[in-house]
Short mmCIF file of C-alpha atoms in Angstrom, two decimals:
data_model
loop_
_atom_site.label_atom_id
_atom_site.label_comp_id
_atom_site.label_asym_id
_atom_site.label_seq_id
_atom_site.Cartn_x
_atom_site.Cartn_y
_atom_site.Cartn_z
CA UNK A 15 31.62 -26.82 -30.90
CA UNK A 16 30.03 -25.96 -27.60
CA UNK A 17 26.33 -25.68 -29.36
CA UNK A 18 26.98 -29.61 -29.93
CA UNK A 19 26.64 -30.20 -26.31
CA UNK A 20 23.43 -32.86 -25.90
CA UNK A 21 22.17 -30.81 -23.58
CA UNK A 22 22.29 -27.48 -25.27
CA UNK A 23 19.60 -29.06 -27.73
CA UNK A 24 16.81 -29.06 -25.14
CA UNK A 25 17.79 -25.45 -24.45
CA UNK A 26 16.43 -24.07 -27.90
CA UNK A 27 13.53 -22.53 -27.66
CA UNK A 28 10.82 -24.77 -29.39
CA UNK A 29 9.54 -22.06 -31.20
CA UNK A 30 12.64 -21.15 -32.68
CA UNK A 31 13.03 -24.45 -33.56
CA UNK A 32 9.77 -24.71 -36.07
CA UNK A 33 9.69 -20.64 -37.01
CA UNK A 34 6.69 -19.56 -35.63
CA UNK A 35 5.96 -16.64 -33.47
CA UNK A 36 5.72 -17.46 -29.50
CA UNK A 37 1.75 -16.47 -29.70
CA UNK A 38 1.53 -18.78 -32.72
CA UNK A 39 -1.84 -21.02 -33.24
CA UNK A 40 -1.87 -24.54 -32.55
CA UNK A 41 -3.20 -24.72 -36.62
CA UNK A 42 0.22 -22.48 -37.85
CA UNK A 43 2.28 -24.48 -35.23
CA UNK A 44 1.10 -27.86 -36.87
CA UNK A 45 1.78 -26.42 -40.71
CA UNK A 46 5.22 -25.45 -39.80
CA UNK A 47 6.10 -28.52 -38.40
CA UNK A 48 4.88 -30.53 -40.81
CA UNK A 49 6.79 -27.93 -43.37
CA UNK A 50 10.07 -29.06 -41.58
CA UNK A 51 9.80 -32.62 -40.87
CA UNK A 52 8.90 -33.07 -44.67
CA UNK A 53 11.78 -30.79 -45.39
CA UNK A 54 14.19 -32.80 -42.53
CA UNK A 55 13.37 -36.42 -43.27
CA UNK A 56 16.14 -38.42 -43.00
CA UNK A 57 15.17 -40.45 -45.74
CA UNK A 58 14.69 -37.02 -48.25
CA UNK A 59 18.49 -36.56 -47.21
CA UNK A 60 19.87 -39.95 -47.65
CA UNK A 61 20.82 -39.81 -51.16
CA UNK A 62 23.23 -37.07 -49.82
CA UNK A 63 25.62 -38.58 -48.16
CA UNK A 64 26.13 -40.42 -44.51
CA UNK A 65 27.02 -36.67 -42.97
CA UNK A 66 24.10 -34.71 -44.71
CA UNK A 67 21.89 -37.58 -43.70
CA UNK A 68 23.23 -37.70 -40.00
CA UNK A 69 22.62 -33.27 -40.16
CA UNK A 70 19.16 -33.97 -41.63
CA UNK A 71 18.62 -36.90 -38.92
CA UNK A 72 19.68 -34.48 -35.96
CA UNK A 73 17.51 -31.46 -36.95
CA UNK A 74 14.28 -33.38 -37.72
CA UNK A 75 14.67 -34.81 -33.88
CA UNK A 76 15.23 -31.39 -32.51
CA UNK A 77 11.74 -30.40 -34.94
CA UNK A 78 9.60 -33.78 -33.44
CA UNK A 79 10.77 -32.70 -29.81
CA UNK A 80 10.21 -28.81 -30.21
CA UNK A 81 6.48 -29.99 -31.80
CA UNK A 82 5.59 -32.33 -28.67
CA UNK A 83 6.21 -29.27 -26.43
CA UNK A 84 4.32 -26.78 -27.85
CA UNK A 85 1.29 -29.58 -28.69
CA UNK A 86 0.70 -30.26 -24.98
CA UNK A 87 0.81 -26.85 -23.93
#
């Protein structure tokens, strides 16, 4: 699928990617991420399966990335 493509990823808007509003606080941008990454860690999804895991692996990246953005701006 075309929304595979590795550099599609970068393209997703980082505060998509956690849930919060674009004028969101640096306190409500911190909660959601650490909402998600607890949600998203790989190792909450490895009793899943190999391909739940991999999903879970993929989307917690996508939530560390979106979070380093929006902390240094």
């Amino acid at each position: 699928a075309p929304h595979d493509a590795p550099g599609n990823r970068q393209a997703l808007d980082p505060y998509q990617t956690l849930g919060v509003a674009p004028d969101a606080g640096q306190d409500e941008i911190r909660q959601a991420y650490r909402r998600l990454a607890a949600q998203y860690h790989p190792d909450k999804a490895a009793h899943l399966g190999e391909e739940l895991r991999l999903l879970a692996e993929k989307k917690f990246k996508a939530i560390q990335e979106a979070y380093e953005k929006l902390r240094k701006s």
